[in-house]
PDB file of C-alpha atoms and ligand atoms in Angstrom:
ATOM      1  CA  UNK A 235      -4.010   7.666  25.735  1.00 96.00           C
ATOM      2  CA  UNK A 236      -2.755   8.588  29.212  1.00 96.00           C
ATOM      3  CA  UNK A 237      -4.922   8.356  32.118  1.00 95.00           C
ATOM      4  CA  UNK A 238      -5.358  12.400  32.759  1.00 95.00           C
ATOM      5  CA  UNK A 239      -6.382  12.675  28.840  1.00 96.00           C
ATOM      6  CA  UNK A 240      -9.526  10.940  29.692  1.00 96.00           C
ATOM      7  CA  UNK A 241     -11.766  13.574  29.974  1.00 96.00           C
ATOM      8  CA  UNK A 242     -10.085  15.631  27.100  1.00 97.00           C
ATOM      9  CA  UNK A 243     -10.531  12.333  25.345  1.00 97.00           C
ATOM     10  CA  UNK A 244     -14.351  12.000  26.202  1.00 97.00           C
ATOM     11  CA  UNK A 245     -15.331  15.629  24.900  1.00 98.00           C
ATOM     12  CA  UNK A 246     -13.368  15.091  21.727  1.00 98.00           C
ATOM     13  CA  UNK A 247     -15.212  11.840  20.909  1.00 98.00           C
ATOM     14  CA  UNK A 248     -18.655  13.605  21.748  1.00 98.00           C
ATOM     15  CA  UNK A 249     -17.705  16.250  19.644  1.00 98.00           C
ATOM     16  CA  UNK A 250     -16.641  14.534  16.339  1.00 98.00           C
ATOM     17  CA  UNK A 251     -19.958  12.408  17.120  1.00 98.00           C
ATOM     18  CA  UNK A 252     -22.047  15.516  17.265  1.00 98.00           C
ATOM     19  CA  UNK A 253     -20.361  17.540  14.711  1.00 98.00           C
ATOM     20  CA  UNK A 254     -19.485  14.523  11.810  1.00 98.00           C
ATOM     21  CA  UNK A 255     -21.141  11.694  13.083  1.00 98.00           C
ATOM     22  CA  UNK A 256     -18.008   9.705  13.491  1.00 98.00           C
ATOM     23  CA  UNK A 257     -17.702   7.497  16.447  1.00 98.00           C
ATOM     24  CA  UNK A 258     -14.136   6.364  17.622  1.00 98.00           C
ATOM     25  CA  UNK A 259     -14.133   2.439  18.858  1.00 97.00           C
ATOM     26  CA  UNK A 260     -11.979   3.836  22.247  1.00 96.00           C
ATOM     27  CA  UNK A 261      -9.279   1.383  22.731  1.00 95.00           C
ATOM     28  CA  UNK A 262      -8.498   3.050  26.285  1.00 96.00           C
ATOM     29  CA  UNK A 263     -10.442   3.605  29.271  1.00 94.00           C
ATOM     30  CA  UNK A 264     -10.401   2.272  33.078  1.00 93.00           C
ATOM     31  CA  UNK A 265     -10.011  -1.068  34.007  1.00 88.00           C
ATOM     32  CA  UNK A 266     -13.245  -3.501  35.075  1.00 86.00           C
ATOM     33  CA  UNK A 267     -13.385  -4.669  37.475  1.00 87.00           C
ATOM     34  CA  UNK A 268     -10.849  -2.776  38.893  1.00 90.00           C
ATOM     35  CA  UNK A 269     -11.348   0.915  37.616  1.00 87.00           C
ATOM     36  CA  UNK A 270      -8.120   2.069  39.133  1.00 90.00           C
ATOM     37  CA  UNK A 271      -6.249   0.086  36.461  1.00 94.00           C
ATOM     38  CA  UNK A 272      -5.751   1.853  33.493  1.00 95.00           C
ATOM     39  CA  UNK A 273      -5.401   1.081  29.869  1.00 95.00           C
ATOM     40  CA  UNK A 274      -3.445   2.998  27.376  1.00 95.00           C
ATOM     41  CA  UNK A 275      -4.773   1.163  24.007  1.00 95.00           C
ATOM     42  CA  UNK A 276      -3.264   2.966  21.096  1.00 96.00           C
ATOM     43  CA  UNK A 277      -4.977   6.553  20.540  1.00 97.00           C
ATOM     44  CA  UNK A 278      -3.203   9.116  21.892  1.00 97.00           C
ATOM     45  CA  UNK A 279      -4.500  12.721  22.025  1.00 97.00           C
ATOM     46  CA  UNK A 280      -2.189  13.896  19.264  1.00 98.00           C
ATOM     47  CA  UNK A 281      -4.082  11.660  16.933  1.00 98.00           C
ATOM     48  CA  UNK A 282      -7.770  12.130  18.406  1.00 98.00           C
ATOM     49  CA  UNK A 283      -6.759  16.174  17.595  1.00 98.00           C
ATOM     50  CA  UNK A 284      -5.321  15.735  14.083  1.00 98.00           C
ATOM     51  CA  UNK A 285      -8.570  13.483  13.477  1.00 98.00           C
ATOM     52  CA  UNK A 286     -10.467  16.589  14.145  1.00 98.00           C
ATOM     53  CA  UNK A 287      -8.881  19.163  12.894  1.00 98.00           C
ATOM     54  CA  UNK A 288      -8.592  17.482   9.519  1.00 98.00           C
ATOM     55  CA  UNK A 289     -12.080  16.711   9.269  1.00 98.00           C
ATOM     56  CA  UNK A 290     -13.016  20.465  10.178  1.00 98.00           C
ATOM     57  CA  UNK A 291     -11.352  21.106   6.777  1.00 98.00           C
ATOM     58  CA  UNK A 292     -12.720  18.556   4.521  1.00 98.00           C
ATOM     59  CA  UNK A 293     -16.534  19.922   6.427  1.00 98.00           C
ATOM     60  CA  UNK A 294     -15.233  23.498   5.118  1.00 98.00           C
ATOM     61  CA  UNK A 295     -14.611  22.712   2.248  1.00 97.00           C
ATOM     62  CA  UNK A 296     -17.906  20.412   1.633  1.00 97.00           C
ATOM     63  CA  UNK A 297     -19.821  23.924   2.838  1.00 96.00           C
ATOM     64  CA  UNK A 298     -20.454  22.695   6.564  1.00 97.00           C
ATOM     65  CA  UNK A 299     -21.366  19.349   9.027  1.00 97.00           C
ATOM     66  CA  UNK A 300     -24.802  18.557   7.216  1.00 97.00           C
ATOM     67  CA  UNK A 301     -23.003  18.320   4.382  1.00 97.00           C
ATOM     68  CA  UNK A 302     -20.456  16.149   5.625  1.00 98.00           C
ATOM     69  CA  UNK A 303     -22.789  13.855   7.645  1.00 98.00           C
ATOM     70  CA  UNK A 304     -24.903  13.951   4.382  1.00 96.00           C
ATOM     71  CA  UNK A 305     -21.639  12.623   2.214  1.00 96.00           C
ATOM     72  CA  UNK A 306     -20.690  10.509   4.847  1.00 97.00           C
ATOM     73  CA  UNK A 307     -23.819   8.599   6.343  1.00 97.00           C
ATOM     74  CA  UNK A 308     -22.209   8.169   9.744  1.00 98.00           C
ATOM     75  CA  UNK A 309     -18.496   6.602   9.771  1.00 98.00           C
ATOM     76  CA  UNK A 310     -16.926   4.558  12.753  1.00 98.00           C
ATOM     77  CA  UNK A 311     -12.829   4.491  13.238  1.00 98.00           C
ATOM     78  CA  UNK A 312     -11.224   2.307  14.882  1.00 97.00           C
ATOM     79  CA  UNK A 313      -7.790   1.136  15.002  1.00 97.00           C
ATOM     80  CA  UNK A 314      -7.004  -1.957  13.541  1.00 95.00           C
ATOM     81  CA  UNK A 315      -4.095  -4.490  12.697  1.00 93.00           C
ATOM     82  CA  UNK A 316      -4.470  -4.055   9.076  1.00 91.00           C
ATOM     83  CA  UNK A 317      -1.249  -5.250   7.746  1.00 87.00           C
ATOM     84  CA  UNK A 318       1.299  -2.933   6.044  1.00 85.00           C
ATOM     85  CA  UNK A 319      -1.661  -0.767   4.997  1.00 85.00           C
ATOM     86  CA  UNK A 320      -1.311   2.695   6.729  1.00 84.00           C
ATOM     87  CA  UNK A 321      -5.823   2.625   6.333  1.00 91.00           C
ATOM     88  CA  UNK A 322      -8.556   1.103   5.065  1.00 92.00           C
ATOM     89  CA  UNK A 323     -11.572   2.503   4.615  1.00 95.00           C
ATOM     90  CA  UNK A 324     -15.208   0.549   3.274  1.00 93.00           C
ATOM     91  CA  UNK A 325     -18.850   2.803   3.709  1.00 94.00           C
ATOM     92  CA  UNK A 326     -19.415   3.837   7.055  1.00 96.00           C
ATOM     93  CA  UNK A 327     -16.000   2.603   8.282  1.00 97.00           C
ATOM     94  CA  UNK A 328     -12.402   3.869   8.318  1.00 98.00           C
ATOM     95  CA  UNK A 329      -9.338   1.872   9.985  1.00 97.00           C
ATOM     96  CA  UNK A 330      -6.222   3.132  10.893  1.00 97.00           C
ATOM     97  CA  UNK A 331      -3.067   1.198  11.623  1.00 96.00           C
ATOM     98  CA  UNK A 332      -2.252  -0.111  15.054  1.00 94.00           C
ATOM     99  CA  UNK A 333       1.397  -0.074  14.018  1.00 94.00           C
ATOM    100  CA  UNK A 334       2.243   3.527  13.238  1.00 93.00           C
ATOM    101  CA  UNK A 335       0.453   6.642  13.267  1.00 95.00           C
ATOM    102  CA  UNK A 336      -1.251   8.649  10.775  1.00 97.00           C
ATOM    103  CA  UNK A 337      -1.133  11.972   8.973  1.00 97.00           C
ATOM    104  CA  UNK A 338      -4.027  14.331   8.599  1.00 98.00           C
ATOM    105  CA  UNK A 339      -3.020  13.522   4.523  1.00 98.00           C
ATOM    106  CA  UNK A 340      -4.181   9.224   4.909  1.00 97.00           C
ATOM    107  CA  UNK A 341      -7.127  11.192   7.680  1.00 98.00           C
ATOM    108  CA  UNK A 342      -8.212  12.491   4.010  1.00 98.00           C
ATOM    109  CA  UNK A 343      -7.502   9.482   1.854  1.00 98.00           C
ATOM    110  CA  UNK A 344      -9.816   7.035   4.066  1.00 97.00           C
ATOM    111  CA  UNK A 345     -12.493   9.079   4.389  1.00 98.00           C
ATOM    112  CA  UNK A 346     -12.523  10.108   0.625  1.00 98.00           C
ATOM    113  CA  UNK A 347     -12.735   6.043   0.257  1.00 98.00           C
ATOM    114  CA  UNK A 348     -15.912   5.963   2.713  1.00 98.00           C
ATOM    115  CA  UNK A 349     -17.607   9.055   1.442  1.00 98.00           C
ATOM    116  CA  UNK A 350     -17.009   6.925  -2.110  1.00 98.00           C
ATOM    117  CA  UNK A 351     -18.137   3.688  -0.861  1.00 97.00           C
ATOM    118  CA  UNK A 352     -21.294   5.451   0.699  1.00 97.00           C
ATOM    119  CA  UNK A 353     -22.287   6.032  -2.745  1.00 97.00           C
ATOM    120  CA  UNK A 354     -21.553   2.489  -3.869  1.00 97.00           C
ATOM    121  CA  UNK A 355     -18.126   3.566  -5.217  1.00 97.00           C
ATOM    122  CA  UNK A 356     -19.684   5.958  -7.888  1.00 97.00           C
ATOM    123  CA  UNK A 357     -17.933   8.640  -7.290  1.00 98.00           C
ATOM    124  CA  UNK A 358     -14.364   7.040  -8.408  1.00 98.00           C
ATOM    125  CA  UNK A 359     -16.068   5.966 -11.290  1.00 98.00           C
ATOM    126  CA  UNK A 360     -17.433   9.329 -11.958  1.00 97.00           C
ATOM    127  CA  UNK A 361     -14.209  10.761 -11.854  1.00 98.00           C
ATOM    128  CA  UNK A 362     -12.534   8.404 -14.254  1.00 98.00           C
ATOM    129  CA  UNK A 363     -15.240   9.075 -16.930  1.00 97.00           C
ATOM    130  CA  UNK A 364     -14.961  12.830 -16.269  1.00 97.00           C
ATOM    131  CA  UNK A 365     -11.293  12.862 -17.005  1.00 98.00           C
ATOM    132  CA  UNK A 366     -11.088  10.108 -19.679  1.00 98.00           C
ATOM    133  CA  UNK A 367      -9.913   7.539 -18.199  1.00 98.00           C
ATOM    134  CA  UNK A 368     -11.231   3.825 -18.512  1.00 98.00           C
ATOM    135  CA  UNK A 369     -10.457   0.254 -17.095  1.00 98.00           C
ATOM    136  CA  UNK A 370      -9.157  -2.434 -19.110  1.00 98.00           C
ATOM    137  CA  UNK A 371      -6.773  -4.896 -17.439  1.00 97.00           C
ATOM    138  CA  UNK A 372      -6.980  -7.078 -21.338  1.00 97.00           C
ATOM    139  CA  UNK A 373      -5.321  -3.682 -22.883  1.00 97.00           C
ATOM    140  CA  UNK A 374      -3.137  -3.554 -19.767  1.00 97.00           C
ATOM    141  CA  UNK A 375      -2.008  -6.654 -19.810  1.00 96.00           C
ATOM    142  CA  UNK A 376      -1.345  -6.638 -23.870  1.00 96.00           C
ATOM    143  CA  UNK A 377       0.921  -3.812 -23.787  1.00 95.00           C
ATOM    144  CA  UNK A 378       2.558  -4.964 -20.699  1.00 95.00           C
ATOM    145  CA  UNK A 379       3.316  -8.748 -22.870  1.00 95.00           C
ATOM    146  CA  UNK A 380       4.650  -6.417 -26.087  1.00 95.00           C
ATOM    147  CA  UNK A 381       7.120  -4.669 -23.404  1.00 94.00           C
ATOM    148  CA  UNK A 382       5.103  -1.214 -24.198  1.00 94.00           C
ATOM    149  CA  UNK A 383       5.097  -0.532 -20.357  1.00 96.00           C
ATOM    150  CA  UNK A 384       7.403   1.288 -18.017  1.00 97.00           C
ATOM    151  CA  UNK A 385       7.150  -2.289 -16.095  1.00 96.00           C
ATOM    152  CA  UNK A 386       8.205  -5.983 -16.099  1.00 92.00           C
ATOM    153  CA  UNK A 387       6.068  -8.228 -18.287  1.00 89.00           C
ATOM    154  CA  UNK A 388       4.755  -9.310 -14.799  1.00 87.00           C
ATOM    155  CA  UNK A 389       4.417  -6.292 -12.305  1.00 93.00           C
ATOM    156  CA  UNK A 390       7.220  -3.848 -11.547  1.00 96.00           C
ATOM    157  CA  UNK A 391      10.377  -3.569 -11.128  1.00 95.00           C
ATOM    158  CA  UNK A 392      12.874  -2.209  -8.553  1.00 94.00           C
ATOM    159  CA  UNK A 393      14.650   0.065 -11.021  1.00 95.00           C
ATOM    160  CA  UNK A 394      13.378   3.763 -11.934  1.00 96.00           C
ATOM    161  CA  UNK A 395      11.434   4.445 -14.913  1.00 96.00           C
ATOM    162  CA  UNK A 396      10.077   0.890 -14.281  1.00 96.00           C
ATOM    163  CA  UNK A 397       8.094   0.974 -11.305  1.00 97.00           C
ATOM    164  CA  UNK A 398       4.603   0.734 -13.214  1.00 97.00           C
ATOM    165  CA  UNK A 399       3.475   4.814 -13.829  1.00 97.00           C
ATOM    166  CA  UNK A 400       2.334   5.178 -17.070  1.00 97.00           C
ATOM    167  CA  UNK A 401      -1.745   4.992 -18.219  1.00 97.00           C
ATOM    168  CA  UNK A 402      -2.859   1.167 -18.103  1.00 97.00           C
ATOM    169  CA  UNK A 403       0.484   0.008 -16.251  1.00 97.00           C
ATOM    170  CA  UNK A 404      -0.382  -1.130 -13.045  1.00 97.00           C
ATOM    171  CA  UNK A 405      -2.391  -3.893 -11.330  1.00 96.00           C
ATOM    172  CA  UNK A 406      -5.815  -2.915 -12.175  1.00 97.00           C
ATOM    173  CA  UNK A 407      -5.453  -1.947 -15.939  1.00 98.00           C
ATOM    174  CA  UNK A 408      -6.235   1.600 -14.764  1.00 98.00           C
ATOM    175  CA  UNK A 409      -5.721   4.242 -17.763  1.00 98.00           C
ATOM    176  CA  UNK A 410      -5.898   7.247 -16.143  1.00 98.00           C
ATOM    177  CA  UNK A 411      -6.785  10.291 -18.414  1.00 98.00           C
ATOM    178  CA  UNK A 412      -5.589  13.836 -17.947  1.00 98.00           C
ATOM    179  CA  UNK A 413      -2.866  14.509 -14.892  1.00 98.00           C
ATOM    180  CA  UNK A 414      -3.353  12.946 -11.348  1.00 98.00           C
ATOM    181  CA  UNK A 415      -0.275  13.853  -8.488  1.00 97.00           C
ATOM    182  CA  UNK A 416       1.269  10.135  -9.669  1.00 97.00           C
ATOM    183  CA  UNK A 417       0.589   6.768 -10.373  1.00 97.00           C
ATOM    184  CA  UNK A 418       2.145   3.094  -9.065  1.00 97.00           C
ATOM    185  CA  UNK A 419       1.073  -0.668  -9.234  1.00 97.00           C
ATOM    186  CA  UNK A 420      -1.842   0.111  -6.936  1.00 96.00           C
ATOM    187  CA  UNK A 421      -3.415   2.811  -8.615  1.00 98.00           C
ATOM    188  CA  UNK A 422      -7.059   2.009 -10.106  1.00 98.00           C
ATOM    189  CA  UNK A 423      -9.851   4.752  -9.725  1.00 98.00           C
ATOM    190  CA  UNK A 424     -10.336   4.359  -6.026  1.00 98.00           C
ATOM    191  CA  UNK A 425      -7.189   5.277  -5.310  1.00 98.00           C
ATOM    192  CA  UNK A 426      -7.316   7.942  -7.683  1.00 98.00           C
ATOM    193  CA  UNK A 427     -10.157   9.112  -6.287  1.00 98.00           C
ATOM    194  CA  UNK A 428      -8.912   9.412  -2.758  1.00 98.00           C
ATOM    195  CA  UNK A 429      -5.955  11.389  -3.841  1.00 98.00           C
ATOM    196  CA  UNK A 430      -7.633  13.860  -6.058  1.00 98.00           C
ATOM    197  CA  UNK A 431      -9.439  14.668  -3.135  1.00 98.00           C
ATOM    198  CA  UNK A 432      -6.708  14.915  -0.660  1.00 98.00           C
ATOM    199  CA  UNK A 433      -4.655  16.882  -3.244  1.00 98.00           C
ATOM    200  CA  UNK A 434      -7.903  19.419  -3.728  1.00 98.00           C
ATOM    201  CA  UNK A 435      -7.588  19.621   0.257  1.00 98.00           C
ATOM    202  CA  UNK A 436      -3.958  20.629   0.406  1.00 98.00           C
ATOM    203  CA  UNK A 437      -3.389  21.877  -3.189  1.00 98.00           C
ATOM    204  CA  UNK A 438      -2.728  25.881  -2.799  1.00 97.00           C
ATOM    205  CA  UNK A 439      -3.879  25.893   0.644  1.00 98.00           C
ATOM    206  CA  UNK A 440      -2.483  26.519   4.091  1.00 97.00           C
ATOM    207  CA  UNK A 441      -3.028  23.518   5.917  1.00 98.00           C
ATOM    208  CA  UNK A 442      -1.602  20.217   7.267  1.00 98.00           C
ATOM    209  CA  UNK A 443      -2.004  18.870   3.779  1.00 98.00           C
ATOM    210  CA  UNK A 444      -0.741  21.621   1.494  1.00 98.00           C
ATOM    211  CA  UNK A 445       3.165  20.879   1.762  1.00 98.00           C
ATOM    212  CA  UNK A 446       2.625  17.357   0.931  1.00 98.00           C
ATOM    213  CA  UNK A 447       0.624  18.098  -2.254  1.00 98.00           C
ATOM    214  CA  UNK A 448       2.792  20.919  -3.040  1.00 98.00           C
ATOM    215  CA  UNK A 449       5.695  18.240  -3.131  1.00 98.00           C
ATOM    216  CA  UNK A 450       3.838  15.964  -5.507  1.00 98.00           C
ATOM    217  CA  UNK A 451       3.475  18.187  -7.793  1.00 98.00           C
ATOM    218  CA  UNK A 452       7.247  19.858  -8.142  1.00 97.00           C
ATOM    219  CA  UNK A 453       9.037  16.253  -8.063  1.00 97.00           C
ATOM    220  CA  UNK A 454       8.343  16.102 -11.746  1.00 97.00           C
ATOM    221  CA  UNK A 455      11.068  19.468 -12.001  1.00 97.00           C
ATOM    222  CA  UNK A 456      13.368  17.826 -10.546  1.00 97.00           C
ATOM    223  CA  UNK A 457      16.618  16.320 -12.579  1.00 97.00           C
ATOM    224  CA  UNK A 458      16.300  12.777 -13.415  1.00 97.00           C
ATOM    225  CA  UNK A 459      17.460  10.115 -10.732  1.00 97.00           C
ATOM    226  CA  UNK A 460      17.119  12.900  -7.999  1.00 97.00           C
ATOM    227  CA  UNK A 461      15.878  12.276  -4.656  1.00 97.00           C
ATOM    228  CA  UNK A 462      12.261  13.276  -4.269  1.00 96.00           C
ATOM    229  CA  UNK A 463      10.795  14.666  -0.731  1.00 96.00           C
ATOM    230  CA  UNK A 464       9.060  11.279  -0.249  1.00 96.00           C
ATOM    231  CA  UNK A 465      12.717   9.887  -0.975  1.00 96.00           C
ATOM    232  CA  UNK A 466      11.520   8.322  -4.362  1.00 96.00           C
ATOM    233  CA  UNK A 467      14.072   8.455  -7.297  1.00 97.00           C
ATOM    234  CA  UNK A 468      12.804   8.333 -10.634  1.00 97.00           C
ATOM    235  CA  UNK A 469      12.554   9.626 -14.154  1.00 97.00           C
ATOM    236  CA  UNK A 470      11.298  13.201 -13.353  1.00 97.00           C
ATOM    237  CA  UNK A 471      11.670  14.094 -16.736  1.00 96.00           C
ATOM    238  CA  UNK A 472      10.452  11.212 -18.176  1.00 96.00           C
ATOM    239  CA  UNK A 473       7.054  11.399 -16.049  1.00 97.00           C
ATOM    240  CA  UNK A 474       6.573  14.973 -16.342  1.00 97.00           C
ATOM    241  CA  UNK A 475       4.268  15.089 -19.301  1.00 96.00           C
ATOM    242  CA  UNK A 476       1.818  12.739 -17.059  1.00 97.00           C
ATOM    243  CA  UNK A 477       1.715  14.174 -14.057  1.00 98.00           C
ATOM    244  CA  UNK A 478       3.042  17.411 -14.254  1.00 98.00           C
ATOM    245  CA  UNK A 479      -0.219  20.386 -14.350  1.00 98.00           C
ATOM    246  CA  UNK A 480      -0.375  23.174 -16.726  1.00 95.00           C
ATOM    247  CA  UNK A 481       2.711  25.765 -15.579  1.00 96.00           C
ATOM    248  CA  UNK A 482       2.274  23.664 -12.409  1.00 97.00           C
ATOM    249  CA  UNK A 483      -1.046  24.670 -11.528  1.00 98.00           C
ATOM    250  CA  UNK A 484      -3.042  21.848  -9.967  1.00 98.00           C
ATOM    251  CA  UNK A 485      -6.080  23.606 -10.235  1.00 98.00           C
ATOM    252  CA  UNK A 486      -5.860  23.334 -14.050  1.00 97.00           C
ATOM    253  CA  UNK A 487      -6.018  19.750 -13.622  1.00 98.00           C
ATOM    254  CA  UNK A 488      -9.601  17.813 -14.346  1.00 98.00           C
ATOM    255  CA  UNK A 489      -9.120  16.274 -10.772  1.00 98.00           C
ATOM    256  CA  UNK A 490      -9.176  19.100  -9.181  1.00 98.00           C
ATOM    257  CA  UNK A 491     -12.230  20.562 -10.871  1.00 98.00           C
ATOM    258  CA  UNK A 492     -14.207  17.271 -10.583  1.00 98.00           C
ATOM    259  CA  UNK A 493     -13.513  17.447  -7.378  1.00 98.00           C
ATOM    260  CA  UNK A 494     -14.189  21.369  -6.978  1.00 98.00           C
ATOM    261  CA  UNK A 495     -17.305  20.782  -9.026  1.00 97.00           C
ATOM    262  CA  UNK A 496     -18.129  17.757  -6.329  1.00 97.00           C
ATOM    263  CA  UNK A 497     -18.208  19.432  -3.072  1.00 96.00           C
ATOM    264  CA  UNK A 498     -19.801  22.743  -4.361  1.00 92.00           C
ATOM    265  CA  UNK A 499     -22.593  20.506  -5.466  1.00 90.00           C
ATOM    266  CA  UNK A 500     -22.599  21.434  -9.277  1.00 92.00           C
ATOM    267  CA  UNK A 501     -22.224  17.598  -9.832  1.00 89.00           C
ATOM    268  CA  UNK A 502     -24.873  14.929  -9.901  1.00 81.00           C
ATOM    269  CA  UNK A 503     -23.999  12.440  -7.907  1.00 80.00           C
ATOM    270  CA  UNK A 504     -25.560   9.325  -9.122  1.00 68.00           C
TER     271      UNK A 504
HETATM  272 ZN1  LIG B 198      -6.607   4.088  -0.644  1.00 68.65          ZN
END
């Protein structure tokens, strides 16, 4: 943050208090003793605005603040040395990376992960049941031993086709049911969770999201071995018939109507 953003800086932070109740742990600010030194820390206004702005859609789309700050309970964000991670997110707090910046897409991800976690990670659950999937690292790890998975016997492996996408084959057991956007060795229902909501953010939309889930979904047309747009190469083909929607249609997915039935409030959340 540079010194003459600091009142910019202020109002922003007052404003995503009083709108979302999300506090930002300021990293910069004027020196003490001395406040004519300053110190930068590792926001800068770019990131304080796409924080904003990307929570002003996931409140539109939740049908307004209370409802967000009703979802939410109150999250803090601070900036954090969290490894490779780009976030991390646990109830009521969401870290981003002190190493690189982040995209209005992982803004989405993390706080699908808190608003989950909020609810004592219910929702993920909810959202495996509702699209028949179930968790069973035993099955996983059978198939993976009887060389039924796109993987190594042990985890993946650096070759396409192999990298661990199929139902069951990745870390967690995870046996997704219907279509998500994709799958690798980290998927489990958290994760899918926090997709299926940033994909119902950007799916079909016109916003800092929408090109990114457009992209996940029209990989799977692509010829096999091809470059993707996140630079992946894979068995398109191969994968298509998991991942690829009715006539390409996310919305035809059981994500995205879980999580269209979600924020319109025709679900019980437990
Ligand atoms: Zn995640």
């Amino acid at each position: 943050m540079q010194r003459n953003d600091y009142q910019y800086a202020q109002a922003k932070l007052d404003q995503l208090k009083g709108e979302y109740q999300v506090d930002i742990l300021a990293d910069w600010g004027h020196g003490n003793p001395d406040p004519d030194e300053w110190r930068p820390g590792t926001w800068t206004k770019a990131e304080l605005d796409r924080l904003h702005s990307t929570l002003c859609l996931v409140s539109d789309l939740m049908g307004g603040n209370e409802k967000f700050v009703r979802n939410l309970g109150g999250v803090t964000v601070r900036k954090a040395d969290i490894g490779s991670h780009g976030g991390e997110a646990l109830s009521h707090r969401v870290s981003f990376s002190t190493r690189r910046t982040f995209s209005a897409w992982t803004v989405v991800h993390e706080f699908a992960h808190a608003w989950d976690a909020n609810h004592g990670w219910r929702l993920s659950r909810q959202l495996e049941r509702f699209t028949g999937g179930y968790t069973s690292p035993l099955l996983a790890l059978t198939k993976r031993l009887l060389g039924l998975a796109d993987c190594g016997r042990f985890g993946p492996e650096k070759n396409p086709g192999r990298y661990g996408r199929r139902p069951g084959c990745n870390k967690a057991g995870y046996f997704y049911g219907d279509r998500p956007s994709g799958s690798n060795w980290n998927f489990n229902r958290l994760e899918d969770f926090a997709e299926a909501v940033a994909m119902y953010v950007g799916w079909g939309r016109d916003n800092e999201l929408s090109q990114h889930a457009h992209n996940r979904v029209i990989r799977y047309q692509l010829p096999d071995l091809e470059k993707d747009p996140f630079n992946v190469v894979d068995r398109w083909t191969y994968y298509s018939r998991h991942f690829y929607p009715e006539n390409g249609d996310y919305t035809k997915t059981k994500r995205w109507q879980f999580v269209d039935d979600l924020v319109c409030g025709r679900l019980q959340v437990s």
